[in-house]
Amino acid sequence: MGKDNQTWMHEFILLGLSSDWNTEVSLFILFLLMYLVTVLGNFLIIVLIRLDSRLHTPMYFFLTNLSLVDVSYATSIVPQLLAHFLATHKTIPFLSCAAQLFFSLGLGGIEFVLLAMMAYDRYVAVCNPLRYSAIMHTGLCSRMAIVSWVGGSINSVMQTAITFQLPMCTNVYIDHISCELLAVVRLACVDTSANEVAIMVSSIILLMTPFCLVLLSYIQIISTILKIQSKEGRKKAFHTCASHLTVVALCYGMAIFTYIQPHSSPSVLQEKLISLFYAILTPMLNPMIYSLRNKEVKGAWQKLLGQFSEFTSKLKT
């Protein structure tokens, strides 16, 4: 078989979720609405944190980064998915596929590390509140955010490079909604053991290591909360972490289920649903979780809406 036929494909075909036109139109409308809610919700969180000085704290600095990652991750997958719902030929050029894998994989890795950084922030807030400002200073927060972005990006560069150097032969059909890592690796017509080892190693570094740090942080947090004498104090300490803990449970659970054991990975349909969960549902829910379960954010919303109401009243008069 010729070298060109082995290694270079001009484009791939994404099989997506369905081939039924009516189903695809319904999914297009549903996912478009969810994507718009995702973009609007995360944008409003970023603007709210920027405008309200009470939210200029390490926790909300990391939340700003998380919202930026969420909306970017959704944008790396959903617009192409929506376009394919209405397209007859669901093709994606080679370079676009590589770019989609790079951005989605990189942003996913960044999010997992960011959640670990946020867990450390909550650990300091609950377990060492008197030194919180001294420990979580601006310089440390900036370095932690940089580590998250750089770590996820480096892993993505490496995984994308070793994945797209695999000979694909004549395999052009990707049975997925996007150019997802495991789906692209399955196209290879050679042994992919080295790639599976690389996926395992990167999963341990960018998934299991942050997860263990989150776990250790919350063990210490729970231990500290249980030592608080007053019921009100325990309730206040728990609410400090409730939003972050909910997001952690959403994000880490399915990622561990999907990537830790490539050989025993879930079915193709399950992989597609998991990808939709991360591309659409999680980025849409995160702003809601932080808005509905957080008194400071709810207070900031009320203040902003009150100022907006006063502004509109002045315009009418």
PDB file of C-alpha atoms in Angstrom, residues 19-304:
ATOM      1  CA  SER A  19     -29.158   9.929   9.646  1.00  0.00           C
ATOM      2  CA  ASP A  20     -32.878  10.725   9.912  1.00  0.00           C
ATOM      3  CA  TRP A  21     -33.632  14.255   8.642  1.00  0.00           C
ATOM      4  CA  ASN A  22     -36.502  14.983  11.066  1.00  0.00           C
ATOM      5  CA  THR A  23     -34.442  13.830  14.023  1.00  0.00           C
ATOM      6  CA  GLU A  24     -31.516  15.966  12.907  1.00  0.00           C
ATOM      7  CA  VAL A  25     -33.691  19.090  12.578  1.00  0.00           C
ATOM      8  CA  SER A  26     -35.108  18.519  16.068  1.00  0.00           C
ATOM      9  CA  LEU A  27     -31.592  18.014  17.481  1.00  0.00           C
ATOM     10  CA  PHE A  28     -30.392  21.126  15.656  1.00  0.00           C
ATOM     11  CA  ILE A  29     -33.066  23.278  17.334  1.00  0.00           C
ATOM     12  CA  LEU A  30     -32.470  21.719  20.763  1.00  0.00           C
ATOM     13  CA  PHE A  31     -28.667  21.996  20.674  1.00  0.00           C
ATOM     14  CA  LEU A  32     -28.746  25.490  19.180  1.00  0.00           C
ATOM     15  CA  LEU A  33     -30.880  26.722  22.081  1.00  0.00           C
ATOM     16  CA  MET A  34     -28.618  24.971  24.609  1.00  0.00           C
ATOM     17  CA  TYR A  35     -25.508  26.435  22.974  1.00  0.00           C
ATOM     18  CA  LEU A  36     -26.960  29.956  23.061  1.00  0.00           C
ATOM     19  CA  VAL A  37     -27.828  29.511  26.751  1.00  0.00           C
ATOM     20  CA  THR A  38     -24.265  28.259  27.355  1.00  0.00           C
ATOM     21  CA  VAL A  39     -22.629  31.238  25.655  1.00  0.00           C
ATOM     22  CA  LEU A  40     -24.973  33.750  27.292  1.00  0.00           C
ATOM     23  CA  GLY A  41     -24.699  32.192  30.770  1.00  0.00           C
ATOM     24  CA  ASN A  42     -20.905  32.026  30.798  1.00  0.00           C
ATOM     25  CA  PHE A  43     -20.574  35.494  29.271  1.00  0.00           C
ATOM     26  CA  LEU A  44     -22.854  36.949  31.947  1.00  0.00           C
ATOM     27  CA  ILE A  45     -20.854  35.242  34.720  1.00  0.00           C
ATOM     28  CA  ILE A  46     -17.614  36.747  33.357  1.00  0.00           C
ATOM     29  CA  VAL A  47     -19.182  40.227  33.036  1.00  0.00           C
ATOM     30  CA  LEU A  48     -20.773  39.993  36.498  1.00  0.00           C
ATOM     31  CA  ILE A  49     -17.453  39.095  38.141  1.00  0.00           C
ATOM     32  CA  ARG A  50     -15.761  41.911  36.248  1.00  0.00           C
ATOM     33  CA  LEU A  51     -18.334  44.541  37.295  1.00  0.00           C
ATOM     34  CA  ASP A  52     -18.869  43.620  40.968  1.00  0.00           C
ATOM     35  CA  SER A  53     -15.850  44.425  43.153  1.00  0.00           C
ATOM     36  CA  ARG A  54     -17.117  42.033  45.858  1.00  0.00           C
ATOM     37  CA  LEU A  55     -16.368  39.165  43.469  1.00  0.00           C
ATOM     38  CA  HIS A  56     -12.747  40.184  42.890  1.00  0.00           C
ATOM     39  CA  THR A  57     -11.460  37.243  44.917  1.00  0.00           C
ATOM     40  CA  PRO A  58      -9.380  34.149  44.036  1.00  0.00           C
ATOM     41  CA  MET A  59     -12.457  31.918  43.853  1.00  0.00           C
ATOM     42  CA  TYR A  60     -14.099  34.110  41.217  1.00  0.00           C
ATOM     43  CA  PHE A  61     -10.831  34.633  39.385  1.00  0.00           C
ATOM     44  CA  PHE A  62     -10.742  30.871  38.834  1.00  0.00           C
ATOM     45  CA  LEU A  63     -14.465  30.848  38.016  1.00  0.00           C
ATOM     46  CA  THR A  64     -13.803  33.421  35.279  1.00  0.00           C
ATOM     47  CA  ASN A  65     -11.188  31.083  33.822  1.00  0.00           C
ATOM     48  CA  LEU A  66     -13.593  28.146  34.109  1.00  0.00           C
ATOM     49  CA  SER A  67     -16.348  30.040  32.284  1.00  0.00           C
ATOM     50  CA  LEU A  68     -13.915  31.023  29.531  1.00  0.00           C
ATOM     51  CA  VAL A  69     -12.808  27.389  29.171  1.00  0.00           C
ATOM     52  CA  ASP A  70     -16.425  26.146  29.121  1.00  0.00           C
ATOM     53  CA  VAL A  71     -17.614  28.495  26.405  1.00  0.00           C
ATOM     54  CA  SER A  72     -14.458  27.857  24.353  1.00  0.00           C
ATOM     55  CA  TYR A  73     -14.846  24.081  24.678  1.00  0.00           C
ATOM     56  CA  ALA A  74     -18.470  24.233  23.582  1.00  0.00           C
ATOM     57  CA  THR A  75     -17.508  26.470  20.645  1.00  0.00           C
ATOM     58  CA  SER A  76     -14.820  24.019  19.505  1.00  0.00           C
ATOM     59  CA  ILE A  77     -17.473  21.328  18.954  1.00  0.00           C
ATOM     60  CA  VAL A  78     -21.059  22.585  18.834  1.00  0.00           C
ATOM     61  CA  PRO A  79     -21.033  24.942  15.770  1.00  0.00           C
ATOM     62  CA  GLN A  80     -19.591  22.172  13.588  1.00  0.00           C
ATOM     63  CA  LEU A  81     -22.129  19.713  15.044  1.00  0.00           C
ATOM     64  CA  LEU A  82     -24.988  22.097  14.258  1.00  0.00           C
ATOM     65  CA  ALA A  83     -23.733  22.623  10.704  1.00  0.00           C
ATOM     66  CA  HIS A  84     -23.606  18.861  10.127  1.00  0.00           C
ATOM     67  CA  PHE A  85     -27.201  18.412  11.289  1.00  0.00           C
ATOM     68  CA  LEU A  86     -28.318  20.414   8.233  1.00  0.00           C
ATOM     69  CA  ALA A  87     -25.642  19.191   5.808  1.00  0.00           C
ATOM     70  CA  THR A  88     -26.006  16.424   3.260  1.00  0.00           C
ATOM     71  CA  HIS A  89     -22.294  15.580   3.284  1.00  0.00           C
ATOM     72  CA  LYS A  90     -20.950  15.603   6.837  1.00  0.00           C
ATOM     73  CA  THR A  91     -17.288  16.043   5.963  1.00  0.00           C
ATOM     74  CA  ILE A  92     -14.554  17.753   7.950  1.00  0.00           C
ATOM     75  CA  PRO A  93     -11.170  18.656   6.398  1.00  0.00           C
ATOM     76  CA  PHE A  94      -8.034  16.998   7.804  1.00  0.00           C
ATOM     77  CA  LEU A  95      -6.654  20.233   9.282  1.00  0.00           C
ATOM     78  CA  SER A  96     -10.026  21.209  10.770  1.00  0.00           C
ATOM     79  CA  CYS A  97     -10.273  17.777  12.383  1.00  0.00           C
ATOM     80  CA  ALA A  98      -6.774  18.137  13.858  1.00  0.00           C
ATOM     81  CA  ALA A  99      -7.601  21.650  15.104  1.00  0.00           C
ATOM     82  CA  GLN A 100     -10.847  20.459  16.689  1.00  0.00           C
ATOM     83  CA  LEU A 101      -9.037  17.632  18.480  1.00  0.00           C
ATOM     84  CA  PHE A 102      -6.318  20.016  19.677  1.00  0.00           C
ATOM     85  CA  PHE A 103      -8.716  22.618  21.095  1.00  0.00           C
ATOM     86  CA  SER A 104     -11.246  20.234  22.630  1.00  0.00           C
ATOM     87  CA  LEU A 105      -8.569  18.036  24.210  1.00  0.00           C
ATOM     88  CA  GLY A 106      -6.555  21.021  25.422  1.00  0.00           C
ATOM     89  CA  LEU A 107      -9.547  22.845  26.913  1.00  0.00           C
ATOM     90  CA  GLY A 108     -10.743  19.642  28.577  1.00  0.00           C
ATOM     91  CA  GLY A 109      -7.354  19.170  30.229  1.00  0.00           C
ATOM     92  CA  ILE A 110      -7.261  22.814  31.326  1.00  0.00           C
ATOM     93  CA  GLU A 111     -10.666  22.443  32.984  1.00  0.00           C
ATOM     94  CA  PHE A 112      -9.628  19.411  35.044  1.00  0.00           C
ATOM     95  CA  VAL A 113      -6.501  21.157  36.333  1.00  0.00           C
ATOM     96  CA  LEU A 114      -8.478  24.352  37.043  1.00  0.00           C
ATOM     97  CA  LEU A 115     -10.945  22.393  39.164  1.00  0.00           C
ATOM     98  CA  ALA A 116      -8.030  21.070  41.227  1.00  0.00           C
ATOM     99  CA  MET A 117      -6.738  24.637  41.677  1.00  0.00           C
ATOM    100  CA  MET A 118     -10.217  25.720  42.784  1.00  0.00           C
ATOM    101  CA  ALA A 119     -10.308  22.824  45.260  1.00  0.00           C
ATOM    102  CA  TYR A 120      -7.050  24.080  46.791  1.00  0.00           C
ATOM    103  CA  ASP A 121      -8.587  27.556  47.029  1.00  0.00           C
ATOM    104  CA  ARG A 122     -11.585  26.124  48.907  1.00  0.00           C
ATOM    105  CA  TYR A 123      -9.235  24.100  51.131  1.00  0.00           C
ATOM    106  CA  VAL A 124      -7.377  27.258  52.182  1.00  0.00           C
ATOM    107  CA  ALA A 125     -10.652  29.179  52.668  1.00  0.00           C
ATOM    108  CA  VAL A 126     -12.113  26.546  55.008  1.00  0.00           C
ATOM    109  CA  CYS A 127      -9.033  25.095  56.713  1.00  0.00           C
ATOM    110  CA  ASN A 128      -6.893  28.224  57.018  1.00  0.00           C
ATOM    111  CA  PRO A 129      -9.282  31.196  56.799  1.00  0.00           C
ATOM    112  CA  LEU A 130      -7.136  33.640  58.778  1.00  0.00           C
ATOM    113  CA  ARG A 131      -4.256  33.328  56.301  1.00  0.00           C
ATOM    114  CA  TYR A 132      -6.446  33.014  53.201  1.00  0.00           C
ATOM    115  CA  SER A 133      -5.588  36.447  51.759  1.00  0.00           C
ATOM    116  CA  ALA A 134      -1.877  35.987  52.454  1.00  0.00           C
ATOM    117  CA  ILE A 135      -1.736  32.510  50.856  1.00  0.00           C
ATOM    118  CA  MET A 136      -4.063  33.044  47.875  1.00  0.00           C
ATOM    119  CA  HIS A 137      -2.459  36.273  46.695  1.00  0.00           C
ATOM    120  CA  THR A 138      -2.739  37.553  43.127  1.00  0.00           C
ATOM    121  CA  GLY A 139       0.648  36.241  42.062  1.00  0.00           C
ATOM    122  CA  LEU A 140      -0.072  32.681  43.197  1.00  0.00           C
ATOM    123  CA  CYS A 141      -3.514  32.669  41.585  1.00  0.00           C
ATOM    124  CA  SER A 142      -2.055  33.870  38.285  1.00  0.00           C
ATOM    125  CA  ARG A 143       0.666  31.194  38.361  1.00  0.00           C
ATOM    126  CA  MET A 144      -1.904  28.487  39.135  1.00  0.00           C
ATOM    127  CA  ALA A 145      -4.058  29.591  36.202  1.00  0.00           C
ATOM    128  CA  ILE A 146      -1.011  29.675  33.892  1.00  0.00           C
ATOM    129  CA  VAL A 147      -0.042  26.133  34.963  1.00  0.00           C
ATOM    130  CA  SER A 148      -3.567  24.975  34.086  1.00  0.00           C
ATOM    131  CA  TRP A 149      -3.557  26.551  30.621  1.00  0.00           C
ATOM    132  CA  VAL A 150       0.019  25.550  29.758  1.00  0.00           C
ATOM    133  CA  GLY A 151      -0.355  21.986  31.079  1.00  0.00           C
ATOM    134  CA  GLY A 152      -3.531  21.311  29.107  1.00  0.00           C
ATOM    135  CA  SER A 153      -2.083  22.868  25.943  1.00  0.00           C
ATOM    136  CA  ILE A 154       1.176  20.889  26.055  1.00  0.00           C
ATOM    137  CA  ASN A 155      -0.698  17.617  26.501  1.00  0.00           C
ATOM    138  CA  SER A 156      -3.000  18.506  23.612  1.00  0.00           C
ATOM    139  CA  VAL A 157      -0.101  19.304  21.271  1.00  0.00           C
ATOM    140  CA  MET A 158       1.543  15.964  22.048  1.00  0.00           C
ATOM    141  CA  GLN A 159      -1.639  13.887  21.728  1.00  0.00           C
ATOM    142  CA  THR A 160      -2.709  15.602  18.497  1.00  0.00           C
ATOM    143  CA  ALA A 161       0.746  15.132  16.945  1.00  0.00           C
ATOM    144  CA  ILE A 162       1.065  11.420  17.736  1.00  0.00           C
ATOM    145  CA  THR A 163      -2.563  10.742  16.744  1.00  0.00           C
ATOM    146  CA  PHE A 164      -2.421  12.351  13.316  1.00  0.00           C
ATOM    147  CA  GLN A 165       0.896  10.742  12.388  1.00  0.00           C
ATOM    148  CA  LEU A 166      -0.873   7.352  12.478  1.00  0.00           C
ATOM    149  CA  PRO A 167      -1.487   5.784   9.032  1.00  0.00           C
ATOM    150  CA  MET A 168      -5.238   5.936   8.410  1.00  0.00           C
ATOM    151  CA  CYS A 169      -5.180   3.873   5.194  1.00  0.00           C
ATOM    152  CA  THR A 170      -8.550   4.383   3.516  1.00  0.00           C
ATOM    153  CA  ASN A 171     -10.550   4.830   6.731  1.00  0.00           C
ATOM    154  CA  VAL A 172     -12.420   8.129   6.492  1.00  0.00           C
ATOM    155  CA  TYR A 173     -15.533   7.433   8.587  1.00  0.00           C
ATOM    156  CA  ILE A 174     -15.334   8.726  12.163  1.00  0.00           C
ATOM    157  CA  ASP A 175     -18.213   7.210  14.131  1.00  0.00           C
ATOM    158  CA  HIS A 176     -18.580  10.176  16.448  1.00  0.00           C
ATOM    159  CA  ILE A 177     -20.013  13.696  16.663  1.00  0.00           C
ATOM    160  CA  SER A 178     -16.555  15.286  16.482  1.00  0.00           C
ATOM    161  CA  CYS A 179     -12.871  14.476  16.000  1.00  0.00           C
ATOM    162  CA  GLU A 180     -12.594  12.920  19.449  1.00  0.00           C
ATOM    163  CA  LEU A 181      -9.289  11.316  20.452  1.00  0.00           C
ATOM    164  CA  LEU A 182     -10.348   7.665  20.784  1.00  0.00           C
ATOM    165  CA  ALA A 183     -12.549   7.848  17.690  1.00  0.00           C
ATOM    166  CA  VAL A 184      -9.651   9.122  15.542  1.00  0.00           C
ATOM    167  CA  VAL A 185      -7.194   6.565  16.961  1.00  0.00           C
ATOM    168  CA  ARG A 186      -9.617   3.797  15.950  1.00  0.00           C
ATOM    169  CA  LEU A 187      -9.177   4.796  12.302  1.00  0.00           C
ATOM    170  CA  ALA A 188      -5.549   3.659  12.298  1.00  0.00           C
ATOM    171  CA  CYS A 189      -4.685   0.505  10.330  1.00  0.00           C
ATOM    172  CA  VAL A 190      -1.635  -0.243  12.495  1.00  0.00           C
ATOM    173  CA  ASP A 191      -1.086  -1.273  16.100  1.00  0.00           C
ATOM    174  CA  THR A 192      -2.079   1.653  18.370  1.00  0.00           C
ATOM    175  CA  SER A 193      -0.665   0.293  21.635  1.00  0.00           C
ATOM    176  CA  ALA A 194       1.779   3.204  21.943  1.00  0.00           C
ATOM    177  CA  ASN A 195      -1.071   5.706  21.507  1.00  0.00           C
ATOM    178  CA  GLU A 196      -3.175   3.919  24.102  1.00  0.00           C
ATOM    179  CA  VAL A 197      -0.266   4.058  26.554  1.00  0.00           C
ATOM    180  CA  ALA A 198       0.114   7.788  25.820  1.00  0.00           C
ATOM    181  CA  ILE A 199      -3.612   8.301  26.437  1.00  0.00           C
ATOM    182  CA  MET A 200      -3.322   6.397  29.711  1.00  0.00           C
ATOM    183  CA  VAL A 201      -0.298   8.421  30.860  1.00  0.00           C
ATOM    184  CA  SER A 202      -1.880  11.773  29.980  1.00  0.00           C
ATOM    185  CA  SER A 203      -5.105  10.673  31.707  1.00  0.00           C
ATOM    186  CA  ILE A 204      -3.161   9.925  34.877  1.00  0.00           C
ATOM    187  CA  ILE A 205      -1.329  13.264  34.724  1.00  0.00           C
ATOM    188  CA  LEU A 206      -4.201  15.550  33.727  1.00  0.00           C
ATOM    189  CA  LEU A 207      -7.159  13.625  35.096  1.00  0.00           C
ATOM    190  CA  MET A 208      -6.284  11.307  37.967  1.00  0.00           C
ATOM    191  CA  THR A 209      -3.612  13.529  39.545  1.00  0.00           C
ATOM    192  CA  PRO A 210      -5.931  16.591  39.752  1.00  0.00           C
ATOM    193  CA  PHE A 211      -8.744  14.288  40.897  1.00  0.00           C
ATOM    194  CA  CYS A 212      -6.572  12.942  43.734  1.00  0.00           C
ATOM    195  CA  LEU A 213      -5.673  16.527  44.723  1.00  0.00           C
ATOM    196  CA  VAL A 214      -9.374  17.417  44.762  1.00  0.00           C
ATOM    197  CA  LEU A 215     -10.081  14.313  46.846  1.00  0.00           C
ATOM    198  CA  LEU A 216      -7.336  15.142  49.363  1.00  0.00           C
ATOM    199  CA  SER A 217      -8.519  18.746  49.579  1.00  0.00           C
ATOM    200  CA  TYR A 218     -12.094  17.693  50.340  1.00  0.00           C
ATOM    201  CA  ILE A 219     -11.007  15.094  52.887  1.00  0.00           C
ATOM    202  CA  GLN A 220      -9.280  17.915  54.775  1.00  0.00           C
ATOM    203  CA  ILE A 221     -12.248  20.252  54.226  1.00  0.00           C
ATOM    204  CA  ILE A 222     -14.783  17.705  55.530  1.00  0.00           C
ATOM    205  CA  SER A 223     -12.530  16.926  58.495  1.00  0.00           C
ATOM    206  CA  THR A 224     -12.344  20.638  59.338  1.00  0.00           C
ATOM    207  CA  ILE A 225     -16.096  21.165  58.897  1.00  0.00           C
ATOM    208  CA  LEU A 226     -16.899  18.274  61.263  1.00  0.00           C
ATOM    209  CA  LYS A 227     -14.758  19.922  63.944  1.00  0.00           C
ATOM    210  CA  ILE A 228     -16.798  23.147  63.814  1.00  0.00           C
ATOM    211  CA  GLN A 229     -18.970  23.295  66.927  1.00  0.00           C
ATOM    212  CA  SER A 230     -21.887  25.404  65.707  1.00  0.00           C
ATOM    213  CA  LYS A 231     -24.451  24.071  63.246  1.00  0.00           C
ATOM    214  CA  GLU A 232     -24.571  27.453  61.504  1.00  0.00           C
ATOM    215  CA  GLY A 233     -20.788  27.452  61.121  1.00  0.00           C
ATOM    216  CA  ARG A 234     -20.798  23.979  59.566  1.00  0.00           C
ATOM    217  CA  LYS A 235     -23.600  25.009  57.197  1.00  0.00           C
ATOM    218  CA  LYS A 236     -21.730  28.147  56.127  1.00  0.00           C
ATOM    219  CA  ALA A 237     -18.491  26.204  55.539  1.00  0.00           C
ATOM    220  CA  PHE A 238     -20.334  23.579  53.489  1.00  0.00           C
ATOM    221  CA  HIS A 239     -22.047  26.212  51.319  1.00  0.00           C
ATOM    222  CA  THR A 240     -18.599  27.679  50.631  1.00  0.00           C
ATOM    223  CA  CYS A 241     -17.717  24.488  48.743  1.00  0.00           C
ATOM    224  CA  ALA A 242     -21.122  23.227  47.521  1.00  0.00           C
ATOM    225  CA  SER A 243     -21.027  24.769  44.027  1.00  0.00           C
ATOM    226  CA  HIS A 244     -17.468  23.645  43.299  1.00  0.00           C
ATOM    227  CA  LEU A 245     -18.144  20.133  44.615  1.00  0.00           C
ATOM    228  CA  THR A 246     -21.185  19.807  42.329  1.00  0.00           C
ATOM    229  CA  VAL A 247     -19.167  20.857  39.277  1.00  0.00           C
ATOM    230  CA  VAL A 248     -16.333  18.480  40.235  1.00  0.00           C
ATOM    231  CA  ALA A 249     -18.757  15.557  40.442  1.00  0.00           C
ATOM    232  CA  LEU A 250     -20.145  16.406  36.992  1.00  0.00           C
ATOM    233  CA  CYS A 251     -16.793  16.893  35.269  1.00  0.00           C
ATOM    234  CA  TYR A 252     -14.574  14.178  36.692  1.00  0.00           C
ATOM    235  CA  GLY A 253     -17.061  11.319  36.814  1.00  0.00           C
ATOM    236  CA  MET A 254     -17.619  10.680  33.131  1.00  0.00           C
ATOM    237  CA  ALA A 255     -14.068  11.624  32.109  1.00  0.00           C
ATOM    238  CA  ILE A 256     -12.627   8.898  34.336  1.00  0.00           C
ATOM    239  CA  PHE A 257     -15.214   6.472  32.971  1.00  0.00           C
ATOM    240  CA  THR A 258     -14.226   7.314  29.371  1.00  0.00           C
ATOM    241  CA  TYR A 259     -10.453   7.736  29.260  1.00  0.00           C
ATOM    242  CA  ILE A 260      -8.724   5.749  31.972  1.00  0.00           C
ATOM    243  CA  GLN A 261      -9.093   2.350  30.257  1.00  0.00           C
ATOM    244  CA  PRO A 262      -9.157   2.708  26.450  1.00  0.00           C
ATOM    245  CA  HIS A 263      -9.320  -1.089  25.946  1.00  0.00           C
ATOM    246  CA  SER A 264     -12.446  -1.409  28.036  1.00  0.00           C
ATOM    247  CA  SER A 265     -13.958   1.904  26.952  1.00  0.00           C
ATOM    248  CA  PRO A 266     -17.744   2.383  26.649  1.00  0.00           C
ATOM    249  CA  SER A 267     -19.724   1.760  23.472  1.00  0.00           C
ATOM    250  CA  VAL A 268     -19.630   4.218  20.577  1.00  0.00           C
ATOM    251  CA  LEU A 269     -23.115   5.495  21.474  1.00  0.00           C
ATOM    252  CA  GLN A 270     -22.044   6.033  25.078  1.00  0.00           C
ATOM    253  CA  GLU A 271     -18.961   7.932  23.886  1.00  0.00           C
ATOM    254  CA  LYS A 272     -21.150  10.198  21.747  1.00  0.00           C
ATOM    255  CA  LEU A 273     -23.491  10.893  24.666  1.00  0.00           C
ATOM    256  CA  ILE A 274     -20.544  11.576  26.983  1.00  0.00           C
ATOM    257  CA  SER A 275     -19.090  14.024  24.442  1.00  0.00           C
ATOM    258  CA  LEU A 276     -22.450  15.795  24.244  1.00  0.00           C
ATOM    259  CA  PHE A 277     -22.526  15.923  28.033  1.00  0.00           C
ATOM    260  CA  TYR A 278     -19.190  17.764  28.108  1.00  0.00           C
ATOM    261  CA  ALA A 279     -19.742  19.909  25.012  1.00  0.00           C
ATOM    262  CA  ILE A 280     -23.257  21.120  25.791  1.00  0.00           C
ATOM    263  CA  LEU A 281     -24.676  20.103  29.166  1.00  0.00           C
ATOM    264  CA  THR A 282     -21.747  20.780  31.536  1.00  0.00           C
ATOM    265  CA  PRO A 283     -20.853  24.238  30.102  1.00  0.00           C
ATOM    266  CA  MET A 284     -24.547  25.179  30.245  1.00  0.00           C
ATOM    267  CA  LEU A 285     -25.040  23.937  33.828  1.00  0.00           C
ATOM    268  CA  ASN A 286     -21.885  25.393  35.408  1.00  0.00           C
ATOM    269  CA  PRO A 287     -23.074  29.059  35.385  1.00  0.00           C
ATOM    270  CA  MET A 288     -26.458  27.935  36.736  1.00  0.00           C
ATOM    271  CA  ILE A 289     -24.833  25.936  39.548  1.00  0.00           C
ATOM    272  CA  TYR A 290     -22.659  28.861  40.598  1.00  0.00           C
ATOM    273  CA  SER A 291     -25.584  31.289  40.315  1.00  0.00           C
ATOM    274  CA  LEU A 292     -28.262  29.274  42.104  1.00  0.00           C
ATOM    275  CA  ARG A 293     -26.115  27.746  44.870  1.00  0.00           C
ATOM    276  CA  ASN A 294     -23.940  30.752  45.684  1.00  0.00           C
ATOM    277  CA  LYS A 295     -25.200  33.635  47.851  1.00  0.00           C
ATOM    278  CA  GLU A 296     -22.485  36.036  46.691  1.00  0.00           C
ATOM    279  CA  VAL A 297     -23.314  35.511  43.011  1.00  0.00           C
ATOM    280  CA  LYS A 298     -27.063  35.774  43.689  1.00  0.00           C
ATOM    281  CA  GLY A 299     -26.411  38.996  45.605  1.00  0.00           C
ATOM    282  CA  ALA A 300     -24.345  40.366  42.731  1.00  0.00           C
ATOM    283  CA  TRP A 301     -27.145  39.495  40.275  1.00  0.00           C
ATOM    284  CA  GLN A 302     -29.702  41.287  42.446  1.00  0.00           C
ATOM    285  CA  LYS A 303     -27.462  44.341  42.720  1.00  0.00           C
ATOM    286  CA  LEU A 304     -26.884  44.425  38.960  1.00  0.00           C
TER     287      LEU A 304
END
